[in-house]
């Protein structure tokens, strides 16, 4: 049992420098200990959702798989997969375009009502905003078992475009949650409360949440919706240079923004 | 349909129609998983393609049987491949700080063996007692002994340590007895 504890401590990085040194020496010189350690290490990495147990030896079996993968039938399969992927993507883009048409139609009604001056600019920035916001890709709260009621209720209002009601709920929830902050910020932007939205995303950026860097992306989109193109450009450039969340989309979007 | 080899055979036969339907029925779920876990669209596309190649080459070599239905199995393989990608930086950075580039086929081949080992470990975990299973799942999720004392109402951390030790030993015994173990141990 002592060896088990020692191995666990090593794997968790809890040994002192000296202890670690003698541990590694023992690994080199003692086959039995090495055998015990290897299995522990594999279990430790494979059964922890946050890590992965890699295969390191390029043994006979690995070479057999490589050989099979190089043969014609599997090379052809690879081509079919590439093809299936692009077909699937093309179809999806079509449906995205349909959604865009809907927003364009909505935007043109607004324009028709008296904003002709801003026709080009308003339509194109709003269009870019909704296209890149990709609401369908936002994580859902529905699958989470805890605190289901309020979060899903808020999401429901959000999806029904009842933004005032949605915002009331999102603001009342106090937990630290990246997705919640993103919903809150988008809701504020939809209501035209751009400064509040900006503040929400700044808070997200400054938090230590896993989703913190997403704050840059949504802040950039908020600026686009508010027609503040220069500010949006600056943030997009930052996303690209620091390779933050959605940096390839940011690059694409930056090229599309009109002055 | 109970015959899970239907999709595996379709991959080996390069059946475009069935392959398109695999994309249609499964890709979105994988994409949303990858996007929620620090990935991008392109990552999801790569993972999905590698997963299907992994299944094809494995089926070609050993006609393995999927024990659940095809769709959740494919999702698990994709999830594992994404875990693998996220952890790659830990092993691929060489002493000079350069990232060692691997040929795609070699990468897929290694991933097949890793997936097989992961299956052996997880299937063995399902075979031990319910109580041990719970304890070990928490242990491998890096739950502290102090927390486990609270969760299981044990008297002390020493008791928990002993339980973990015993449970881990029964898990290891099961794994070592399995005929797949020899080829997957790398010892």
Short mmCIF file of C-alpha atoms in Angstrom, two decimals:
data_model
loop_
_atom_site.label_atom_id
_atom_site.label_comp_id
_atom_site.label_asym_id
_atom_site.label_seq_id
_atom_site.Cartn_x
_atom_site.Cartn_y
_atom_site.Cartn_z
CA UNK A 1 0.00 0.00 0.00
CA UNK A 2 2.90 2.36 0.66
CA UNK A 3 4.06 2.02 -2.93
CA UNK A 4 0.54 2.81 -4.09
CA UNK A 5 0.47 6.02 -2.10
CA UNK A 6 3.93 6.92 -3.36
CA UNK A 7 2.88 6.37 -6.98
CA UNK A 8 -0.33 8.37 -6.52
CA UNK A 9 1.64 11.22 -4.99
CA UNK A 10 4.08 11.17 -7.89
CA UNK A 11 1.26 11.20 -10.45
CA UNK A 12 -0.40 14.10 -8.69
CA UNK A 13 2.88 15.99 -8.53
CA UNK A 14 2.99 15.97 -4.74
CA UNK A 15 6.54 14.66 -4.24
CA UNK A 16 9.39 16.93 -3.20
CA UNK A 17 12.36 17.29 -5.57
CA UNK A 18 14.44 14.77 -3.65
CA UNK A 19 11.60 12.28 -3.34
CA UNK A 20 10.94 12.60 -7.05
CA UNK A 21 14.59 11.98 -7.87
CA UNK A 22 14.75 8.78 -5.88
CA UNK A 23 11.37 7.75 -7.31
CA UNK A 24 12.69 8.07 -10.87
CA UNK A 25 15.87 6.19 -9.97
CA UNK A 26 13.85 3.36 -8.55
CA UNK A 27 11.76 3.25 -11.75
CA UNK A 28 14.92 2.79 -13.80
CA UNK A 29 16.43 0.07 -11.68
CA UNK A 30 13.43 -1.93 -10.49
CA UNK A 31 11.41 -3.72 -13.20
CA UNK A 32 8.68 -4.84 -10.84
CA UNK A 33 8.13 -1.33 -9.56
CA UNK A 34 8.14 0.00 -13.12
CA UNK A 35 5.48 -2.52 -14.13
CA UNK A 36 3.30 -1.49 -11.19
CA UNK A 37 3.81 2.17 -11.98
CA UNK A 38 3.00 1.89 -15.70
CA UNK A 39 -0.40 0.34 -15.10
CA UNK A 40 -1.22 2.89 -12.41
CA UNK A 41 -0.23 5.70 -14.74
CA UNK A 42 -2.34 4.35 -17.58
CA UNK A 43 -5.38 3.97 -15.32
CA UNK A 44 -4.80 7.39 -13.85
CA UNK A 45 -4.76 9.05 -17.28
CA UNK A 46 -7.39 6.97 -19.06
CA UNK A 47 -10.03 7.18 -16.35
CA UNK A 48 -9.68 10.89 -15.67
CA UNK A 49 -11.95 12.81 -18.04
CA UNK A 50 -9.45 15.64 -18.22
CA UNK A 51 -6.51 13.64 -19.43
CA UNK A 52 -5.77 10.84 -21.86
CA UNK A 53 -3.55 7.77 -21.82
CA UNK A 54 -1.32 7.86 -24.89
CA UNK A 55 0.21 4.81 -26.53
CA UNK A 56 3.91 5.39 -26.86
CA UNK A 57 5.37 2.28 -28.44
CA UNK A 58 5.19 1.97 -32.16
CA UNK A 59 4.86 -1.82 -31.87
CA UNK A 60 3.92 -4.50 -34.42
CA UNK A 61 0.21 -3.89 -34.05
CA UNK A 62 0.57 -0.15 -34.61
CA UNK A 63 2.50 -0.89 -37.78
CA UNK A 64 -0.20 -3.27 -38.96
CA UNK A 65 -2.83 -0.54 -38.62
CA UNK A 66 -0.59 1.94 -40.43
CA UNK A 67 -0.11 -0.54 -43.25
CA UNK A 68 -3.88 -1.07 -43.58
CA UNK A 69 -4.53 2.67 -43.55
CA UNK A 70 -2.12 3.12 -46.44
CA UNK A 71 -3.96 0.67 -48.66
CA UNK A 72 -6.19 1.88 -51.49
CA UNK A 73 -9.57 1.10 -49.99
CA UNK A 74 -8.99 3.20 -46.88
CA UNK A 75 -7.33 5.98 -48.88
CA UNK A 76 -10.48 6.04 -51.00
CA UNK A 77 -12.60 6.10 -47.88
CA UNK A 78 -10.65 9.17 -46.78
CA UNK A 79 -11.62 10.90 -50.02
CA UNK A 80 -15.26 9.96 -49.56
CA UNK A 81 -15.17 11.37 -46.03
CA UNK A 82 -13.68 14.66 -47.22
CA UNK A 83 -16.38 14.80 -49.85
CA UNK A 84 -19.19 13.97 -47.39
CA UNK A 85 -17.90 16.66 -45.07
CA UNK A 86 -17.96 19.39 -47.70
CA UNK A 87 -21.41 18.35 -48.93
CA UNK A 88 -22.70 18.44 -45.39
CA UNK A 89 -21.17 21.85 -44.80
CA UNK A 90 -22.61 23.26 -48.02
CA UNK A 91 -26.09 22.14 -47.00
CA UNK A 92 -25.72 23.74 -43.60
CA UNK A 93 -24.53 27.00 -45.09
CA UNK A 94 -27.64 27.03 -47.24
CA UNK A 95 -29.86 26.88 -44.22
CA UNK A 96 -27.75 29.57 -42.56
CA UNK A 97 -28.27 31.71 -45.62
CA UNK A 98 -32.03 31.21 -45.33
CA UNK A 99 -31.86 32.49 -41.78
CA UNK A 100 -29.86 35.45 -43.00
CA UNK A 101 -32.55 36.22 -45.56
CA UNK A 102 -35.06 36.32 -42.74
CA UNK A 103 -32.98 38.87 -40.86
CA UNK A 104 -32.38 40.82 -44.03
CA UNK A 105 -36.12 40.91 -44.61
CA UNK A 106 -36.69 42.09 -41.05
CA UNK A 107 -33.95 44.67 -41.42
CA UNK A 108 -35.36 45.96 -44.69
CA UNK A 109 -38.74 46.55 -43.08
CA UNK A 110 -36.98 48.70 -40.50
CA UNK A 111 -35.27 50.50 -43.32
CA UNK A 112 -38.54 50.97 -45.15
CA UNK A 113 -39.94 52.65 -42.07
CA UNK A 114 -37.64 55.59 -42.43
CA UNK A 115 -34.00 54.76 -42.00
CA UNK A 116 -33.14 54.85 -45.67
CA UNK A 117 -30.06 56.97 -44.97
CA UNK A 118 -28.38 54.18 -43.17
CA UNK A 119 -29.48 51.49 -45.54
CA UNK A 120 -26.15 50.09 -46.57
CA UNK A 121 -24.43 50.32 -43.26
CA UNK A 122 -27.24 49.22 -40.99
CA UNK A 123 -28.16 46.24 -43.04
CA UNK A 124 -24.68 44.97 -43.55
CA UNK A 125 -23.55 45.29 -39.95
CA UNK A 126 -26.74 43.80 -38.54
CA UNK A 127 -26.48 41.04 -41.08
CA UNK A 128 -22.92 40.28 -40.07
CA UNK A 129 -23.89 40.38 -36.42
CA UNK A 130 -26.62 37.78 -36.74
CA UNK A 131 -24.64 35.63 -39.12
CA UNK A 132 -21.65 35.40 -36.78
CA UNK A 133 -23.60 35.30 -33.55
CA UNK A 134 -24.68 31.75 -34.54
CA UNK A 135 -27.34 31.49 -31.84
CA UNK A 136 -27.84 27.80 -32.63
CA UNK A 137 -24.32 27.09 -31.47
CA UNK A 138 -24.80 28.60 -28.02
CA UNK A 139 -24.67 25.97 -25.30
CA UNK A 140 -28.05 25.12 -23.84
CA UNK A 141 -28.94 25.11 -20.16
CA UNK A 142 -31.61 22.48 -20.70
CA UNK A 143 -29.24 19.55 -20.34
CA UNK A 144 -28.00 20.61 -16.89
CA UNK A 145 -29.74 18.82 -14.11
CA UNK A 146 -29.18 21.34 -11.32
CA UNK A 147 -30.76 24.79 -11.12
CA UNK A 148 -32.74 23.80 -14.16
CA UNK A 149 -35.79 25.93 -13.64
CA UNK A 150 -34.51 29.49 -13.71
CA UNK A 151 -31.78 29.03 -16.29
CA UNK A 152 -34.01 27.17 -18.71
CA UNK A 153 -36.83 29.62 -18.09
CA UNK A 154 -34.47 32.46 -18.98
CA UNK A 155 -33.30 30.61 -22.05
CA UNK A 156 -36.95 30.07 -23.04
CA UNK A 157 -37.71 33.79 -22.87
CA UNK A 158 -34.50 34.48 -24.79
CA UNK A 159 -35.47 32.08 -27.56
CA UNK A 160 -38.95 33.63 -27.74
CA UNK A 161 -37.21 37.00 -28.09
CA UNK A 162 -38.78 38.23 -24.84
CA UNK A 163 -35.55 39.93 -23.89
CA UNK A 164 -36.79 42.07 -21.00
CA UNK A 165 -38.12 39.02 -19.16
CA UNK A 166 -35.01 37.03 -20.03
CA UNK A 167 -32.72 39.76 -18.73
CA UNK A 168 -34.58 39.96 -15.42
CA UNK A 169 -33.92 36.28 -14.84
CA UNK A 170 -30.30 36.33 -15.99
CA UNK A 171 -29.58 39.31 -13.74
CA UNK A 172 -31.13 37.65 -10.71
CA UNK A 173 -28.84 34.60 -10.97
CA UNK A 174 -25.68 35.02 -8.98
CA UNK A 175 -23.61 31.99 -9.97
CA UNK A 176 -20.31 32.33 -11.84
CA UNK A 177 -21.05 30.80 -15.22
CA UNK A 178 -19.56 31.74 -18.58
CA UNK A 179 -22.56 30.66 -20.61
CA UNK A 180 -24.91 32.66 -18.40
CA UNK A 181 -22.76 35.78 -18.88
CA UNK A 182 -22.85 35.29 -22.65
CA UNK A 183 -26.64 34.98 -22.69
CA UNK A 184 -26.93 38.03 -20.46
CA UNK A 185 -24.67 40.13 -22.69
CA UNK A 186 -26.42 39.14 -25.91
CA UNK A 187 -29.78 39.91 -24.31
CA UNK A 188 -28.54 43.37 -23.33
CA UNK A 189 -27.28 43.93 -26.88
CA UNK A 190 -30.63 42.84 -28.31
CA UNK A 191 -32.33 45.42 -26.08
CA UNK A 192 -29.91 48.06 -27.36
CA UNK A 193 -28.24 48.37 -23.94
CA UNK A 194 -24.81 48.32 -25.52
CA UNK A 195 -22.90 49.74 -22.57
CA UNK A 196 -24.36 47.14 -20.25
CA UNK A 197 -23.55 44.41 -22.74
CA UNK A 198 -20.00 45.66 -22.99
CA UNK A 199 -19.67 45.67 -19.23
CA UNK A 200 -21.00 42.13 -19.00
CA UNK A 201 -18.43 40.90 -21.50
CA UNK A 202 -15.65 42.85 -19.79
CA UNK A 203 -16.55 41.12 -16.55
CA UNK A 204 -16.42 37.80 -18.34
CA UNK A 205 -12.99 38.61 -19.81
CA UNK A 206 -11.65 39.55 -16.39
CA UNK A 207 -13.08 36.48 -14.69
CA UNK A 208 -11.16 33.26 -14.23
CA UNK A 209 -13.89 31.23 -15.91
CA UNK A 210 -13.02 28.76 -18.62
CA UNK A 211 -15.13 30.81 -21.05
CA UNK A 212 -13.37 34.09 -20.20
CA UNK A 213 -11.74 34.50 -23.60
CA UNK A 214 -15.12 34.15 -25.34
CA UNK A 215 -15.84 37.60 -23.88
CA UNK A 216 -13.63 39.18 -26.55
CA UNK A 217 -15.58 37.59 -29.36
CA UNK A 218 -18.99 38.64 -28.04
CA UNK A 219 -17.75 42.12 -27.20
CA UNK A 220 -16.57 42.51 -30.79
CA UNK A 221 -20.00 41.40 -32.05
CA UNK A 222 -21.71 43.87 -29.71
CA UNK A 223 -19.69 46.71 -31.24
CA UNK A 224 -20.69 45.57 -34.70
CA UNK A 225 -24.34 45.56 -33.73
CA UNK A 226 -23.87 49.06 -32.31
CA UNK A 227 -22.24 50.11 -35.61
CA UNK A 228 -18.96 50.94 -33.86
CA UNK A 229 -16.84 49.35 -36.51
CA UNK A 230 -13.44 50.68 -35.47
CA UNK A 231 -13.76 49.37 -31.95
CA UNK A 232 -14.92 46.03 -33.32
CA UNK A 233 -11.93 45.88 -35.64
CA UNK A 234 -9.50 46.51 -32.78
CA UNK A 235 -10.95 43.67 -30.72
CA UNK A 236 -11.05 41.30 -33.67
CA UNK A 237 -7.39 42.07 -34.34
CA UNK A 238 -6.60 41.22 -30.75
CA UNK A 239 -8.53 37.95 -30.98
CA UNK A 240 -6.53 37.04 -34.08
CA UNK A 241 -3.11 37.96 -32.76
CA UNK A 242 -3.63 36.22 -29.43
CA UNK A 243 -5.35 33.25 -31.08
CA UNK A 244 -8.33 33.56 -28.78
CA UNK A 245 -11.70 31.82 -29.07
CA UNK A 246 -13.04 31.87 -32.68
CA UNK A 247 -9.89 33.46 -34.08
CA UNK A 248 -10.43 32.03 -37.55
CA UNK A 249 -13.99 33.38 -37.64
CA UNK A 250 -12.61 36.70 -36.39
CA UNK A 251 -10.25 36.86 -39.34
CA UNK A 252 -13.07 36.18 -41.77
CA UNK A 253 -15.32 38.75 -40.10
CA UNK A 254 -12.64 41.42 -40.04
CA UNK A 255 -12.30 41.14 -43.80
CA UNK A 256 -16.03 41.50 -44.27
CA UNK A 257 -16.57 44.59 -42.13
CA UNK A 258 -17.19 47.68 -44.21
CA UNK A 259 -15.91 51.05 -43.15
CA UNK B 1 -31.66 -2.27 -36.18
CA UNK B 2 -29.53 -4.48 -33.98
CA UNK B 3 -26.70 -5.23 -36.40
CA UNK B 4 -24.11 -2.58 -35.63
CA UNK B 5 -21.79 -3.88 -38.30
CA UNK B 6 -24.11 -2.24 -40.86
CA UNK B 7 -22.28 1.09 -40.55
CA UNK B 8 -18.85 -0.50 -40.17
CA UNK B 9 -19.38 -2.47 -43.38
CA UNK B 10 -20.59 0.68 -45.12
CA UNK B 11 -17.32 2.40 -44.21
CA UNK B 12 -15.24 -0.44 -45.58
CA UNK B 13 -17.37 -0.54 -48.74
CA UNK B 14 -16.95 3.20 -49.16
CA UNK B 15 -20.72 3.57 -49.40
CA UNK B 16 -21.18 7.32 -49.92
CA UNK B 17 -24.92 7.27 -49.29
CA UNK B 18 -24.64 5.69 -45.84
CA UNK B 19 -21.58 7.81 -45.03
CA UNK B 20 -23.58 10.96 -45.81
CA UNK B 21 -26.28 9.75 -43.45
CA UNK B 22 -23.66 9.17 -40.73
CA UNK B 23 -22.65 12.84 -41.10
CA UNK B 24 -26.25 13.98 -41.09
CA UNK B 25 -27.16 12.05 -37.93
CA UNK B 26 -24.04 12.52 -35.86
CA UNK B 27 -21.88 15.44 -36.84
CA UNK B 28 -23.91 18.19 -35.18
CA UNK B 29 -23.69 16.58 -31.76
CA UNK B 30 -19.91 16.14 -32.07
CA UNK B 31 -19.51 19.69 -33.30
CA UNK B 32 -21.43 21.12 -30.38
CA UNK B 33 -19.31 19.05 -27.95
CA UNK B 34 -16.05 20.28 -29.49
CA UNK B 35 -17.21 23.91 -29.58
CA UNK B 36 -18.19 23.74 -25.93
CA UNK B 37 -14.74 22.39 -25.08
CA UNK B 38 -12.29 24.91 -26.47
CA UNK B 39 -12.50 23.72 -30.08
CA UNK B 40 -13.54 25.16 -33.41
CA UNK B 41 -15.55 23.92 -36.39
CA UNK B 42 -12.39 22.71 -38.15
CA UNK B 43 -11.37 20.66 -35.09
CA UNK B 44 -14.77 18.98 -35.05
CA UNK B 45 -14.46 18.12 -38.75
CA UNK B 46 -10.98 16.61 -38.26
CA UNK B 47 -12.04 14.59 -35.24
CA UNK B 48 -15.12 13.23 -36.97
CA UNK B 49 -13.10 12.12 -39.99
CA UNK B 50 -10.42 10.50 -37.84
CA UNK B 51 -13.04 8.68 -35.78
CA UNK B 52 -14.61 7.13 -38.88
CA UNK B 53 -11.20 6.11 -40.22
CA UNK B 54 -10.37 4.62 -36.84
CA UNK B 55 -13.54 2.50 -36.89
CA UNK B 56 -12.89 1.43 -40.48
CA UNK B 57 -9.31 0.31 -39.96
CA UNK B 58 -10.17 -1.49 -36.76
CA UNK B 59 -13.06 -3.30 -38.41
CA UNK B 60 -10.87 -4.17 -41.36
CA UNK B 61 -8.27 -5.77 -39.13
CA UNK B 62 -10.33 -7.52 -36.52
CA UNK B 63 -14.09 -7.34 -37.25
CA UNK B 64 -14.78 -6.02 -33.77
CA UNK B 65 -18.29 -5.81 -32.38
CA UNK B 66 -19.80 -2.60 -31.02
CA UNK B 67 -21.59 -3.49 -27.81
CA UNK B 68 -23.92 -0.48 -27.69
CA UNK B 69 -25.67 1.07 -30.66
CA UNK B 70 -23.57 2.75 -33.31
CA UNK B 71 -24.38 6.40 -32.65
CA UNK B 72 -23.42 6.67 -28.98
CA UNK B 73 -20.35 4.59 -29.71
CA UNK B 74 -19.22 6.94 -32.47
CA UNK B 75 -19.82 9.88 -30.13
CA UNK B 76 -17.65 8.28 -27.43
CA UNK B 77 -14.84 7.70 -29.93
CA UNK B 78 -15.06 11.35 -31.01
CA UNK B 79 -15.09 12.55 -27.41
CA UNK B 80 -11.99 10.50 -26.66
CA UNK B 81 -10.23 11.78 -29.77
CA UNK B 82 -10.95 15.32 -28.64
CA UNK B 83 -9.64 14.57 -25.13
CA UNK B 84 -6.59 13.23 -26.89
CA UNK B 85 -6.11 16.40 -28.91
CA UNK B 86 -6.49 18.58 -25.84
CA UNK B 87 -3.82 16.59 -24.02
CA UNK B 88 -1.42 16.23 -26.93
CA UNK B 89 0.65 19.22 -26.00
CA UNK B 90 1.70 17.36 -22.83
CA UNK B 91 3.48 14.64 -24.77
CA UNK B 92 4.49 16.14 -28.08
CA UNK B 93 6.64 18.96 -26.91
CA UNK B 94 10.19 17.73 -27.19
CA UNK B 95 13.12 18.88 -25.11
CA UNK B 96 13.90 21.61 -27.61
CA UNK B 97 10.35 22.89 -27.25
CA UNK B 98 9.46 21.85 -30.78
CA UNK B 99 6.30 20.00 -31.56
CA UNK B 100 6.95 16.66 -33.14
CA UNK B 101 4.75 16.25 -36.19
CA UNK B 102 3.27 12.85 -36.76
CA UNK B 103 1.99 11.36 -39.91
CA UNK B 104 -1.84 11.12 -39.90
CA UNK B 105 -1.93 7.37 -40.39
CA UNK B 106 0.44 6.77 -37.52
CA UNK B 107 -1.67 9.02 -35.33
CA UNK B 108 -4.85 7.13 -36.20
CA UNK B 109 -3.10 3.79 -35.60
CA UNK B 110 -1.95 4.84 -32.13
CA UNK B 111 -5.41 6.19 -31.34
CA UNK B 112 -6.95 2.78 -32.16
CA UNK B 113 -4.82 1.10 -29.49
CA UNK B 114 -5.52 3.85 -27.00
CA UNK B 115 -9.26 3.52 -27.60
CA UNK B 116 -9.00 -0.27 -27.14
CA UNK B 117 -7.13 0.21 -23.87
CA UNK B 118 -9.69 2.77 -22.71
CA UNK B 119 -12.46 0.27 -23.47
CA UNK B 120 -10.69 -2.49 -21.54
CA UNK B 121 -10.31 -0.21 -18.49
CA UNK B 122 -13.88 1.04 -18.60
CA UNK B 123 -15.44 -2.34 -19.20
CA UNK B 124 -13.47 -3.73 -16.25
CA UNK B 125 -14.62 -0.84 -14.10
CA UNK B 126 -18.20 -1.81 -14.87
CA UNK B 127 -17.53 -5.32 -13.54
CA UNK B 128 -16.47 -4.45 -9.98
CA UNK B 129 -18.92 -3.81 -7.12
CA UNK B 130 -21.15 -0.72 -7.22
CA UNK B 131 -19.48 0.72 -4.16
CA UNK B 132 -15.97 0.26 -5.58
CA UNK B 133 -17.06 1.71 -8.88
CA UNK B 134 -18.32 4.87 -7.16
CA UNK B 135 -15.18 5.22 -5.08
CA UNK B 136 -12.83 4.75 -8.02
CA UNK B 137 -14.74 7.11 -10.27
CA UNK B 138 -14.33 9.82 -7.65
CA UNK B 139 -10.71 8.86 -7.08
CA UNK B 140 -9.82 9.09 -10.77
CA UNK B 141 -11.72 12.38 -11.03
CA UNK B 142 -9.18 13.67 -8.47
CA UNK B 143 -11.64 14.02 -5.61
CA UNK B 144 -9.76 14.54 -2.36
CA UNK B 145 -9.84 11.89 0.37
CA UNK B 146 -11.39 14.46 2.70
CA UNK B 147 -14.30 14.97 0.32
CA UNK B 148 -14.75 11.23 -0.06
CA UNK B 149 -14.96 10.88 3.73
CA UNK B 150 -17.93 13.22 3.63
CA UNK B 151 -19.58 11.68 0.61
CA UNK B 152 -19.41 8.12 1.91
CA UNK B 153 -19.70 8.90 5.60
CA UNK B 154 -16.51 7.03 6.44
CA UNK B 155 -14.78 7.50 9.77
CA UNK B 156 -11.48 8.80 8.48
CA UNK B 157 -9.28 9.38 5.47
CA UNK B 158 -7.34 6.24 6.34
CA UNK B 159 -10.50 4.19 5.83
CA UNK B 160 -11.03 5.80 2.44
CA UNK B 161 -7.44 5.17 1.41
CA UNK B 162 -7.81 1.51 2.30
CA UNK B 163 -11.04 1.27 0.29
CA UNK B 164 -9.43 2.93 -2.72
CA UNK B 165 -6.46 0.57 -2.42
CA UNK B 166 -8.65 -2.54 -2.28
CA UNK B 167 -10.94 -1.40 -5.08
CA UNK B 168 -8.04 -0.47 -7.31
CA UNK B 169 -6.51 -3.87 -6.73
CA UNK B 170 -9.66 -5.70 -7.74
CA UNK B 171 -9.87 -3.51 -10.84
CA UNK B 172 -6.26 -4.28 -11.73
CA UNK B 173 -6.78 -8.01 -11.20
CA UNK B 174 -9.70 -7.99 -13.62
CA UNK B 175 -7.71 -6.04 -16.19
CA UNK B 176 -4.71 -8.34 -15.95
CA UNK B 177 -6.88 -11.41 -16.40
CA UNK B 178 -8.39 -10.07 -19.59
CA UNK B 179 -6.91 -11.58 -22.73
CA UNK B 180 -6.68 -8.13 -24.34
CA UNK B 181 -4.33 -6.93 -21.62
CA UNK B 182 -1.03 -8.30 -22.95
CA UNK B 183 -1.19 -6.44 -26.24
CA UNK B 184 -2.30 -3.19 -24.64
CA UNK B 185 -0.03 -2.85 -21.64
CA UNK B 186 3.16 -1.51 -23.27
CA UNK B 187 5.22 -3.10 -20.51
#
